[in-house]
Coordinates of C-alpha atoms in Angstrom, one line a residue:
Chain A
M1 CA -10.1 22.3 -121.9
N2 CA -8.3 22.0 -118.0
I3 CA -9.3 19.2 -116.2
L4 CA -9.0 17.9 -113.2
I5 CA -9.3 15.0 -111.4
L6 CA -10.2 14.1 -108.1
A7 CA -9.4 11.1 -106.9
I8 CA -11.0 10.7 -103.2
G9 CA -10.2 8.2 -100.5
S10 CA -8.6 7.4 -97.7
P11 CA -4.8 4.7 -96.8
H12 CA -7.4 2.4 -94.9
G13 CA -9.0 -1.1 -97.1
D14 CA -10.6 -0.5 -100.8
D15 CA -10.9 3.1 -99.8
Q16 CA -7.3 3.7 -101.3
L17 CA -8.7 2.4 -104.7
A18 CA -9.4 6.2 -106.0
W19 CA -6.2 7.1 -105.4
L20 CA -4.1 3.7 -107.0
A21 CA -6.4 4.7 -109.6
S22 CA -4.5 7.7 -109.5
E23 CA -1.5 6.2 -110.0
Q24 CA -2.6 3.8 -112.5
L25 CA -4.2 7.2 -114.5
Y26 CA -0.7 8.3 -114.4
C27 CA 1.6 5.4 -115.2
N28 CA -1.4 5.1 -119.0
K29 CA 0.7 8.0 -120.0
L30 CA -2.0 9.4 -121.3
L31 CA -3.0 12.1 -119.2
D32 CA -1.1 15.6 -121.0
S33 CA -0.7 18.6 -119.2
T34 CA -4.2 19.3 -119.6
I35 CA -5.2 17.3 -116.7
H36 CA -4.0 17.5 -113.4
I37 CA -4.3 14.4 -111.0
E38 CA -4.5 15.3 -107.2
C39 CA -5.2 13.0 -104.2
V40 CA -7.3 14.0 -101.5
D41 CA -7.6 12.6 -97.8
R42 CA -11.7 12.3 -97.1
P43 CA -12.1 15.9 -98.1
G44 CA -15.4 16.8 -96.8
L45 CA -16.5 20.1 -97.8
N46 CA -13.2 21.1 -98.6
L47 CA -14.1 19.6 -101.9
L48 CA -16.0 22.6 -103.0
Y49 CA -12.9 24.7 -102.7
W50 CA -11.6 22.3 -105.9
F51 CA -15.0 24.0 -108.0
E52 CA -13.7 27.3 -107.6
E53 CA -11.0 26.3 -108.9
T54 CA -11.3 27.3 -112.7
Y55 CA -11.0 24.1 -113.9
D56 CA -13.4 22.9 -117.4
A57 CA -14.1 20.0 -115.6
V58 CA -13.6 17.8 -112.7
I59 CA -13.7 14.1 -112.8
L60 CA -14.2 12.5 -109.2
M61 CA -13.1 8.7 -108.3
D62 CA -14.1 7.2 -104.8
A63 CA -14.9 3.8 -103.3
V64 CA -19.1 3.2 -102.5
L65 CA -21.0 1.2 -100.6
N66 CA -23.7 0.5 -102.7
Q67 CA -26.2 -1.8 -101.6
N68 CA -27.1 -5.1 -103.2
S69 CA -23.9 -4.6 -105.2
Q70 CA -20.6 -6.8 -105.6
P71 CA -17.2 -5.0 -104.8
G72 CA -15.3 -4.2 -108.0
E73 CA -18.6 -3.0 -109.7
I74 CA -17.8 0.3 -111.4
F75 CA -20.2 3.0 -111.0
Q76 CA -21.1 6.5 -113.4
L77 CA -22.4 8.9 -112.2
P78 CA -23.4 12.5 -113.6
P79 CA -24.0 15.2 -111.0
D80 CA -27.6 15.2 -110.5
K81 CA -27.7 11.4 -110.0
I82 CA -24.0 11.8 -107.2
S83 CA -25.9 13.4 -105.0
A84 CA -29.1 11.6 -104.5
F85 CA -26.6 8.5 -104.5
Q86 CA -26.8 6.9 -101.3
G87 CA -24.1 4.8 -101.4
M88 CA -21.5 7.3 -101.5
L89 CA -18.9 6.3 -97.9
S90 CA -18.6 9.6 -95.3
S91 CA -16.4 10.5 -92.9
H92 CA -19.6 12.3 -89.7
N93 CA -22.3 13.6 -92.0
L94 CA -20.3 16.1 -95.0
G95 CA -19.1 13.2 -97.3
V96 CA -19.2 13.8 -101.2
A97 CA -22.5 13.6 -101.9
P98 CA -23.4 16.0 -99.4
S99 CA -20.8 18.4 -100.6
I100 CA -21.4 17.8 -104.3
A101 CA -25.5 19.0 -103.6
L102 CA -24.2 22.1 -101.1
A103 CA -21.3 22.4 -104.8
E104 CA -24.9 22.7 -106.9
V105 CA -27.3 25.0 -104.8
L106 CA -24.1 27.7 -104.1
N107 CA -24.0 27.1 -108.3
L108 CA -20.7 25.9 -108.1
L109 CA -19.9 23.3 -110.0
P110 CA -17.7 23.4 -112.9
K111 CA -19.4 23.4 -116.5
H112 CA -18.3 18.9 -116.7
C113 CA -18.6 16.9 -113.7
Y114 CA -18.4 13.8 -113.4
F115 CA -18.2 10.5 -110.8
F116 CA -16.5 7.6 -110.9
G117 CA -17.3 5.1 -108.2
M118 CA -16.1 1.1 -107.6
Q119 CA -18.3 -0.8 -105.1
A120 CA -15.9 -1.7 -102.2
K121 CA -15.4 -4.5 -99.8
N122 CA -12.8 -4.0 -97.4
T123 CA -13.8 -0.7 -95.5
G124 CA -12.2 -1.3 -91.4
I125 CA -9.0 0.4 -90.4
N126 CA -6.2 -1.1 -91.8
E127 CA -7.5 -3.9 -93.6
P128 CA -6.1 -5.2 -97.1
L129 CA -7.0 -4.1 -99.8
S130 CA -9.3 -6.1 -101.4
S131 CA -8.4 -8.8 -104.1
E132 CA -12.2 -7.6 -106.1
I133 CA -11.0 -4.0 -105.7
K134 CA -7.1 -5.3 -106.8
N135 CA -8.4 -6.9 -109.9
N136 CA -10.8 -4.2 -111.3
I137 CA -8.9 -1.2 -111.5
C138 CA -7.3 -1.1 -114.9
R139 CA -11.7 -1.2 -115.6
L140 CA -11.8 1.6 -113.7
C141 CA -9.5 3.3 -115.4
H142 CA -10.1 2.6 -118.6
C143 CA -14.0 3.8 -117.9
V144 CA -11.7 7.3 -117.4
E145 CA -9.7 7.4 -119.9
Q146 CA -12.3 7.0 -122.2
H147 CA -14.4 9.5 -120.6
L148 CA -11.8 11.5 -120.9
Q149 CA -11.8 11.0 -124.7
L150 CA -15.4 11.5 -125.1
L151 CA -14.5 14.9 -123.0
A152 CA -11.9 15.6 -125.9
T153 CA -14.1 15.1 -128.6
Y154 CA -16.7 17.3 -127.7
H155 CA -14.5 19.7 -126.5
H156 CA -12.6 19.8 -130.3
R157 CA -16.1 20.7 -131.5
E158 CA -17.6 22.7 -129.6
S159 CA -14.3 24.9 -130.4
Chain B
M1 CA -49.6 8.5 -65.1
S2 CA -47.7 9.0 -68.1
R3 CA -44.8 8.0 -69.3
K4 CA -43.5 9.0 -72.4
T5 CA -39.7 7.9 -74.3
I6 CA -38.2 9.7 -77.1
E7 CA -35.5 8.8 -79.2
V8 CA -33.1 10.6 -81.5
P9 CA -31.5 7.9 -82.4
I10 CA -28.4 9.3 -84.2
L11 CA -27.8 13.1 -83.7
A12 CA -27.4 15.0 -87.3
R13 CA -25.1 18.0 -88.1
V14 CA -22.6 17.3 -84.7
E15 CA -19.2 16.0 -85.5
G16 CA -19.1 11.7 -84.6
E17 CA -21.8 9.5 -83.1
G18 CA -23.4 9.4 -80.2
A19 CA -27.5 9.6 -78.9
L20 CA -30.2 11.2 -76.8
D21 CA -32.7 9.0 -74.5
L22 CA -35.3 11.2 -72.5
V23 CA -37.9 9.6 -70.4
I24 CA -40.5 12.2 -69.6
E25 CA -42.2 11.1 -66.0
N26 CA -46.1 12.7 -64.8
N27 CA -43.9 16.0 -66.9
Q28 CA -40.8 15.8 -65.8
I29 CA -38.0 14.3 -67.1
S30 CA -36.6 11.3 -65.3
Q31 CA -33.9 10.5 -67.7
C32 CA -31.9 12.6 -70.0
D33 CA -28.7 10.7 -71.0
V34 CA -26.6 12.4 -73.6
R35 CA -25.0 8.4 -74.7
I36 CA -21.7 8.2 -75.8
Y37 CA -21.6 5.0 -78.3
E38 CA -18.0 4.6 -79.8
P39 CA -15.3 3.3 -77.8
P40 CA -13.1 4.5 -75.8
R41 CA -10.1 5.4 -78.5
Y42 CA -6.9 4.3 -75.1
F43 CA -4.8 7.6 -77.0
E44 CA -3.6 8.3 -73.9
K45 CA -2.1 4.9 -72.5
F46 CA -0.6 3.5 -76.1
L47 CA 1.6 6.8 -76.0
E48 CA 3.2 6.1 -72.7
G49 CA 6.8 5.0 -73.8
R50 CA 6.2 7.6 -76.6
H51 CA 8.6 10.4 -77.8
P52 CA 7.7 13.7 -77.0
N53 CA 7.3 14.3 -81.1
E54 CA 5.8 11.0 -81.9
I55 CA 3.2 11.9 -79.3
I56 CA 2.4 16.3 -81.4
D57 CA 2.2 14.1 -83.9
A58 CA 0.0 11.2 -82.7
V59 CA -2.4 13.9 -80.5
A60 CA -3.1 15.9 -84.1
R61 CA -5.4 12.2 -84.5
I62 CA -6.9 12.5 -81.6
C63 CA -9.4 15.5 -84.2
G64 CA -10.3 16.1 -87.2
I65 CA -11.9 19.5 -87.0
C66 CA -9.3 21.1 -84.0
P67 CA -6.2 18.7 -84.4
L68 CA -3.9 21.0 -83.2
A69 CA -5.6 22.3 -80.1
Y70 CA -4.2 18.7 -78.6
Q71 CA -0.5 19.7 -79.8
I72 CA -0.2 23.4 -79.0
S73 CA -1.5 21.8 -74.6
V74 CA 0.7 18.8 -74.9
M75 CA 4.1 21.0 -77.0
K76 CA 3.0 23.8 -73.7
A77 CA 3.2 21.3 -71.2
M78 CA 5.9 19.4 -72.4
E79 CA 7.9 23.0 -72.3
K80 CA 7.1 23.4 -68.9
A81 CA 8.2 20.6 -68.0
F82 CA 11.5 20.5 -69.4
D83 CA 12.2 23.8 -69.3
I84 CA 12.5 24.6 -72.8
Q85 CA 12.3 28.6 -73.2
T86 CA 10.4 29.7 -77.2
N87 CA 11.2 32.5 -78.1
D88 CA 8.4 36.0 -79.8
W89 CA 8.3 34.4 -83.2
I90 CA 7.9 31.2 -82.1
E91 CA 4.8 31.9 -79.9
R92 CA 2.7 34.3 -82.5
T93 CA 3.5 31.5 -85.7
R94 CA 1.7 28.8 -82.9
Q95 CA -1.0 31.8 -83.0
L96 CA -1.9 32.2 -86.1
M97 CA -1.7 28.7 -86.8
Y98 CA -4.1 28.6 -84.2
C99 CA -6.1 31.8 -84.8
G100 CA -6.9 29.2 -88.8
E101 CA -8.2 26.3 -86.6
W102 CA -10.7 28.4 -84.7
M103 CA -11.2 30.2 -88.2
E104 CA -12.0 27.1 -89.4
S105 CA -13.7 25.1 -87.0
H106 CA -16.0 28.8 -85.7
Y107 CA -17.6 29.3 -89.6
L108 CA -18.1 25.8 -90.3
H109 CA -20.0 25.0 -87.0
A110 CA -21.6 28.4 -87.0
H111 CA -23.0 27.9 -90.2
M112 CA -23.2 24.5 -91.9
L113 CA -24.6 22.9 -88.1
A114 CA -25.9 25.8 -86.3
A115 CA -27.4 28.6 -88.3
P116 CA -29.7 25.9 -89.5
D117 CA -31.1 25.8 -86.8
F118 CA -31.8 29.2 -85.9
L119 CA -33.8 30.1 -89.4
Q120 CA -35.8 26.8 -89.0
Y121 CA -34.0 24.7 -91.9
N122 CA -33.3 21.1 -91.7
S123 CA -29.8 21.1 -92.5
A124 CA -27.3 23.6 -94.3
L125 CA -28.8 22.3 -98.0
E126 CA -31.6 23.8 -97.2
M127 CA -31.1 27.0 -96.4
A128 CA -27.9 27.0 -98.6
K129 CA -30.9 27.4 -101.4
D130 CA -32.7 30.5 -99.7
Y131 CA -29.2 32.4 -98.0
P132 CA -26.1 31.3 -101.1
D133 CA -24.2 34.2 -100.9
E134 CA -24.4 34.3 -97.3
V135 CA -23.0 30.2 -97.0
K136 CA -20.1 31.2 -99.0
R137 CA -19.3 33.7 -97.7
G138 CA -19.2 31.0 -94.1
M139 CA -17.3 29.0 -96.4
R140 CA -14.8 31.6 -98.0
V141 CA -13.8 32.2 -94.3
Q142 CA -13.8 28.5 -93.1
R143 CA -11.0 28.1 -96.3
V144 CA -8.5 31.7 -95.0
G145 CA -8.1 29.0 -92.1
N146 CA -7.3 26.1 -93.9
K147 CA -4.4 28.0 -95.6
I148 CA -3.5 28.9 -93.0
L149 CA -3.4 25.5 -92.0
K150 CA -2.1 24.3 -94.4
L151 CA 1.4 27.2 -94.9
L152 CA 2.1 26.3 -91.4
G153 CA 1.3 22.9 -91.2
G154 CA 1.6 21.1 -94.4
R155 CA -1.6 19.8 -94.1
S156 CA -5.4 21.4 -93.1
V157 CA -6.7 18.4 -91.3
H158 CA -4.2 16.6 -88.2
P159 CA -1.0 19.0 -89.6
G160 CA 2.1 18.8 -89.3
G161 CA 4.5 20.8 -88.7
N162 CA 5.2 21.1 -84.8
K163 CA 7.5 20.1 -83.2
L164 CA 8.9 20.4 -79.4
G165 CA 10.7 24.1 -79.8
G166 CA 8.7 25.1 -82.4
F167 CA 8.8 24.1 -86.4
Y168 CA 10.7 22.0 -88.6
R169 CA 10.7 24.8 -91.0
A170 CA 9.1 28.5 -91.0
P171 CA 7.1 29.5 -94.0
L172 CA 9.3 32.0 -96.4
V173 CA 7.8 35.6 -96.2
E174 CA 5.9 36.3 -99.9
Q175 CA 4.1 32.8 -98.9
V176 CA 2.9 34.0 -95.4
K177 CA 2.4 37.8 -97.2
T178 CA -0.3 35.8 -99.8
L179 CA -2.9 36.4 -96.9
I180 CA -2.7 39.4 -96.1
P181 CA -5.8 40.4 -99.0
E182 CA -7.0 36.6 -98.2
L183 CA -7.8 38.0 -94.3
E184 CA -8.7 41.4 -95.5
Q185 CA -11.4 39.9 -97.2
A186 CA -12.4 37.5 -94.5
R187 CA -12.3 40.8 -91.4
Q188 CA -15.3 41.7 -94.0
D189 CA -16.9 38.5 -93.9
A190 CA -16.6 38.3 -90.5
I191 CA -18.4 41.6 -89.8
D192 CA -21.3 41.0 -92.6
T193 CA -21.4 37.2 -90.5
I194 CA -22.1 38.6 -86.8
G195 CA -24.3 41.0 -88.3
W196 CA -26.5 38.0 -90.4
F197 CA -25.9 36.4 -87.1
S198 CA -27.7 39.4 -84.6
T199 CA -30.4 39.0 -87.1
F200 CA -31.7 35.4 -85.3
Q201 CA -34.2 35.7 -83.5
F202 CA -32.5 34.1 -80.1
P203 CA -35.5 32.6 -77.4
K204 CA -35.4 34.4 -74.4
R205 CA -34.0 32.7 -71.6
R206 CA -31.2 33.2 -68.8
D207 CA -29.2 30.2 -67.6
D208 CA -27.5 29.5 -64.5
I209 CA -24.7 28.6 -65.7
N210 CA -21.3 28.8 -64.4
F211 CA -18.8 29.7 -67.0
V212 CA -15.2 29.0 -67.8
S213 CA -12.3 29.6 -69.5
L214 CA -8.6 29.9 -69.5
S215 CA -7.1 33.3 -68.6
A216 CA -4.5 35.2 -69.7
P217 CA -2.9 38.4 -68.3
N218 CA -3.2 41.0 -71.2
D219 CA -4.8 39.2 -74.0
Y220 CA -7.9 37.2 -75.1
P221 CA -7.5 33.6 -74.3
M222 CA -5.8 31.3 -77.0
V223 CA -3.7 29.7 -74.7
A224 CA -2.6 30.6 -70.9
D225 CA -1.6 29.7 -67.2
R226 CA -4.6 30.4 -65.3
I227 CA -8.1 29.4 -65.4
I228 CA -11.3 31.5 -64.0
S229 CA -15.1 30.8 -64.0
S230 CA -18.0 33.4 -63.4
S231 CA -18.5 32.3 -60.0
G232 CA -14.7 33.4 -59.0
L233 CA -12.4 30.5 -59.6
D234 CA -8.3 32.0 -60.4
I235 CA -6.7 29.4 -60.4
P236 CA -3.3 28.2 -61.9
I237 CA -3.8 25.0 -64.3
Q238 CA -1.9 23.0 -62.2
E239 CA -4.0 22.7 -59.7
Y240 CA -6.7 21.7 -61.7
D241 CA -7.7 18.8 -60.2
Q242 CA -7.7 19.8 -57.6
Y243 CA -10.7 22.0 -58.2
F244 CA -12.5 19.6 -61.5
S245 CA -13.3 16.2 -61.4
E246 CA -13.9 13.7 -64.4
Y247 CA -16.2 10.8 -63.8
Q248 CA -18.0 8.0 -65.7
V249 CA -21.3 7.2 -66.4
P250 CA -23.1 4.4 -67.2
H251 CA -24.2 5.5 -70.7
S252 CA -21.2 7.0 -71.8
T253 CA -17.8 6.1 -73.4
A254 CA -16.6 9.7 -72.5
K255 CA -16.4 11.3 -68.6
H256 CA -18.5 13.6 -67.2
S257 CA -16.7 17.2 -65.8
F258 CA -17.5 18.4 -62.3
L259 CA -16.0 21.8 -61.1
Q260 CA -16.5 21.5 -57.6
G261 CA -19.2 18.6 -57.7
K262 CA -21.5 20.9 -59.7
P263 CA -21.8 20.7 -64.2
Y264 CA -20.2 24.1 -65.8
L265 CA -19.6 25.3 -69.2
L266 CA -16.4 25.5 -71.6
G267 CA -16.0 27.2 -75.0
P268 CA -17.1 30.5 -77.1
L269 CA -19.7 31.7 -75.0
A270 CA -17.9 30.8 -72.2
R271 CA -14.2 32.7 -73.0
L272 CA -16.7 36.0 -74.3
N273 CA -18.1 36.7 -71.3
L274 CA -15.4 36.4 -69.0
N275 CA -12.8 38.2 -71.2
F276 CA -14.7 40.7 -72.9
D277 CA -12.8 43.6 -71.9
K278 CA -9.9 41.7 -73.3
L279 CA -10.9 41.5 -76.8
P280 CA -10.0 45.0 -78.8
K281 CA -12.2 48.4 -78.5
S282 CA -12.9 48.1 -82.1
I283 CA -14.7 44.4 -81.3
Q284 CA -16.3 45.4 -78.2
D285 CA -17.9 48.0 -80.4
V286 CA -19.1 45.3 -82.5
A287 CA -19.9 42.7 -80.4
C288 CA -22.6 45.1 -79.0
K289 CA -23.8 46.4 -82.1
T290 CA -25.2 43.0 -82.0
G291 CA -27.9 43.6 -79.7
V292 CA -26.9 41.4 -76.8
N293 CA -25.5 42.9 -73.7
W294 CA -22.2 41.3 -73.2
P295 CA -21.8 39.1 -70.8
S296 CA -24.7 36.6 -71.5
N297 CA -26.3 33.8 -69.9
N298 CA -28.3 33.1 -73.1
M299 CA -26.4 29.9 -74.1
F300 CA -28.8 30.3 -77.8
H301 CA -25.6 33.3 -77.9
S302 CA -23.2 31.5 -78.1
I303 CA -23.3 31.3 -82.3
L304 CA -23.1 34.9 -81.9
A305 CA -20.0 34.0 -79.6
R306 CA -18.2 32.4 -82.0
A307 CA -18.9 34.8 -84.3
I308 CA -17.2 37.8 -82.6
E309 CA -14.0 35.6 -81.5
G310 CA -13.9 34.8 -85.2
L311 CA -13.3 38.5 -86.5
W312 CA -11.2 38.3 -83.2
C313 CA -8.6 35.3 -84.7
I314 CA -8.8 37.5 -88.5
E315 CA -7.5 40.1 -86.8
R316 CA -5.0 38.9 -84.9
A317 CA -3.3 36.5 -88.3
L318 CA -3.7 39.6 -89.9
D319 CA -1.1 41.6 -87.3
I320 CA 1.0 38.5 -86.7
C321 CA 1.0 37.8 -91.4
R322 CA 1.6 41.9 -91.7
S323 CA 4.5 41.6 -88.9
Y324 CA 5.9 38.8 -90.3
V325 CA 9.5 37.8 -90.4
Y326 CA 11.6 35.0 -92.0
P327 CA 13.5 33.7 -88.7
D328 CA 17.1 32.2 -88.0
R329 CA 15.8 28.9 -87.0
P330 CA 12.1 28.0 -86.6
D331 CA 13.0 26.2 -83.3
V332 CA 14.9 26.2 -80.3
N333 CA 17.4 24.0 -78.7
V334 CA 15.8 21.2 -76.3
S335 CA 16.9 18.9 -74.2
V336 CA 14.9 16.5 -71.8
K337 CA 14.8 15.3 -68.2
A338 CA 12.6 13.4 -65.2
S339 CA 9.5 16.2 -64.5
Q340 CA 6.3 16.4 -64.6
S341 CA 3.4 19.0 -66.0
W342 CA 0.2 20.8 -66.9
G343 CA -0.7 22.1 -70.2
A344 CA -3.9 23.9 -71.6
S345 CA -5.2 25.4 -74.5
E346 CA -8.7 26.9 -76.0
A347 CA -9.6 24.9 -78.2
P348 CA -12.7 25.8 -80.7
R349 CA -15.0 24.4 -77.8
G350 CA -13.1 25.2 -75.3
I351 CA -10.0 24.3 -72.4
Q352 CA -8.8 21.2 -73.9
I353 CA -5.6 20.4 -70.8
D354 CA -3.1 17.5 -70.8
Y355 CA -1.1 16.4 -67.5
F356 CA 2.0 14.7 -68.2
E357 CA 5.1 12.8 -66.3
F358 CA 8.3 12.0 -68.2
D359 CA 11.2 9.6 -67.5
N360 CA 14.7 10.9 -68.1
E361 CA 14.7 10.4 -72.1
G362 CA 11.7 12.2 -72.1
K363 CA 9.0 9.2 -73.2
A364 CA 5.6 9.8 -71.2
T365 CA 5.5 8.2 -68.3
K366 CA 1.4 8.7 -67.1
I367 CA -1.2 10.8 -69.3
N368 CA -4.1 12.7 -69.0
I369 CA -5.2 14.0 -71.9
I370 CA -8.6 16.2 -71.0
P371 CA -10.9 17.5 -74.2
P372 CA -13.4 20.4 -74.2
T373 CA -16.3 18.0 -74.7
S374 CA -16.5 16.3 -72.2
Q375 CA -16.4 18.6 -70.4
N376 CA -18.7 20.1 -71.4
L377 CA -21.5 16.5 -71.7
A378 CA -22.9 17.3 -68.4
C379 CA -23.5 20.5 -68.2
I380 CA -25.4 20.1 -72.0
E381 CA -27.3 17.5 -70.4
A382 CA -28.6 19.5 -67.1
D383 CA -29.4 22.4 -69.7
L384 CA -32.0 20.0 -72.0
R385 CA -33.7 19.7 -68.5
H386 CA -34.1 23.4 -67.9
S387 CA -34.3 23.6 -71.7
L388 CA -36.8 20.6 -72.6
T389 CA -39.1 21.9 -69.3
Q390 CA -39.2 25.5 -71.1
L391 CA -40.7 24.0 -73.9
G392 CA -43.5 22.6 -72.7
F393 CA -43.6 18.8 -72.9
D394 CA -47.1 18.5 -74.4
R395 CA -45.0 19.3 -77.8
P396 CA -45.3 16.9 -80.2
D397 CA -42.1 14.4 -79.7
D398 CA -40.7 15.9 -82.9
E399 CA -40.6 19.6 -81.8
I400 CA -39.6 17.8 -79.0
R401 CA -36.9 15.7 -80.5
Q402 CA -35.3 19.5 -83.1
H403 CA -35.6 22.0 -79.8
A404 CA -33.0 19.2 -78.0
E405 CA -31.1 18.8 -80.7
M406 CA -30.5 21.9 -81.1
V407 CA -30.0 22.9 -77.9
I408 CA -27.0 20.0 -78.0
R409 CA -25.4 21.5 -81.1
N410 CA -25.0 25.2 -79.4
Y411 CA -21.8 23.3 -77.7
D412 CA -20.9 22.4 -80.9
P413 CA -19.7 18.6 -79.2
C414 CA -16.8 17.2 -80.9
I415 CA -17.8 13.5 -80.1
S416 CA -14.6 12.2 -82.0
C417 CA -12.6 14.7 -79.7
S418 CA -14.6 13.3 -75.9
T419 CA -14.7 10.0 -78.1
H420 CA -17.3 10.9 -80.9
F421 CA -20.9 11.4 -80.2
L422 CA -26.2 11.9 -81.5
K423 CA -29.4 9.4 -81.2
L424 CA -32.1 10.8 -79.5
N425 CA -34.7 8.2 -77.6
L426 CA -37.8 10.1 -75.7
E427 CA -40.2 7.6 -73.5
R428 CA -42.8 9.1 -72.7
K429 CA -44.7 8.0 -68.9

């Protein structure tokens, strides 16, 4: 099973959390050769091009800004919930949620797509990473790793 | 006395953020302000004292959609100032890269931002449900543009790769040749896209517009040293500020530009109208099959002009890729000196022109970077007054708002460049 983990972010403040999580996942050495990690900087519609690659599953990680959520809170969303989720940070009007919605309409989503987000605090340009995010990145990685194990079990049963 | 105010608090489907304030008094527009409220970005000031390659790298950050336009114009100004002679390989490879940027920008705008207006959808997402193949086709061509940018610039957004006197590295022949099959597919996609757009219902109108574009001696203009207009202007770019002037307006952080005191239009429609005879005959034939009698004075034909230019880009990119050879070196020797110069190129949305002064170390001492969107703002406001008057003010606010947004989107304004863009505030009195 080929899996892509796409860490979406930017170098600013807590928006870099997915990139940092991807480094952590890499260091944890739980990933095998079928799992590919990519860091992308505010991809906009280019996100769809990743879905056209031949991955069986795509896992997206990104920072979110959801009303009434605490910094560090983790969100786990299937595709149908991603496009409806209002807390996505986005550059212009073509952020992650509209891109996923468009991919759904165009039938481009891979068989399995899942989103992991974490509520950000510092979102300004050149702001530092907040301690709330720094302290919760391991927890985010743990959630992603658990999901990967579930995927492996599911795939094993299917095959 | 009746007064009505319509607010478009945020203009959707444009690059950046702005607003439109519209006041209708006694069935006439008394105020029509495209309000750019993003803060100024001061690029010109903080690039003073910087060396050429720092500036080339930094100006790419002015825009995420047309970063190369800024790099190309700056490099042209610098190379002219320092008497640097590039070679045919550098010029053709730069043009290949620029074709990538036009493709990426044109097909994104035409499919995701403008086309939904003509088919009465609120968004590209809604349109994609009924036109999935057409949207996928547009994205496919956009992707090829991005691939070209990535190959030559290391990344498709804010590409590196460019330097004073050429490139930091040359791609291998095998890498360039891999683009050919995709460009061949893109060529067919581009022709089909023109066919699709030509089926759109275009509002009938004949606008009194002064079209302005660059002019190249024997080619469709991408990088050139002369500026022409439909009113008969034909000047070298270094005479730009003798004819064109920029003004601050109270409602916008972006400047407005005038040609001899009047608004003017830049971009695909202006370029196509003024340079139609420089397109290859085969593309002229495709353009004529759209049913439009070029040159066109209908601003709504901009989407067709954009698609026709897309086809030109693809054919040019194919030609460059097919004849590509690996060079001995990807750059030429450079030296700097105290000097001053103008540089200009055609960004996807119109002329991007710069003026630079340098000291004897090659550091910039005075900079003026003039983006296309700010040059189009006065024309957008004039067009809004004309278009909305034609539409009629007895229409519901939502219809007026929608039409205003459509008019503005036609210009493919990049507010990120002009400083950023749109909210409509409509007041009826």
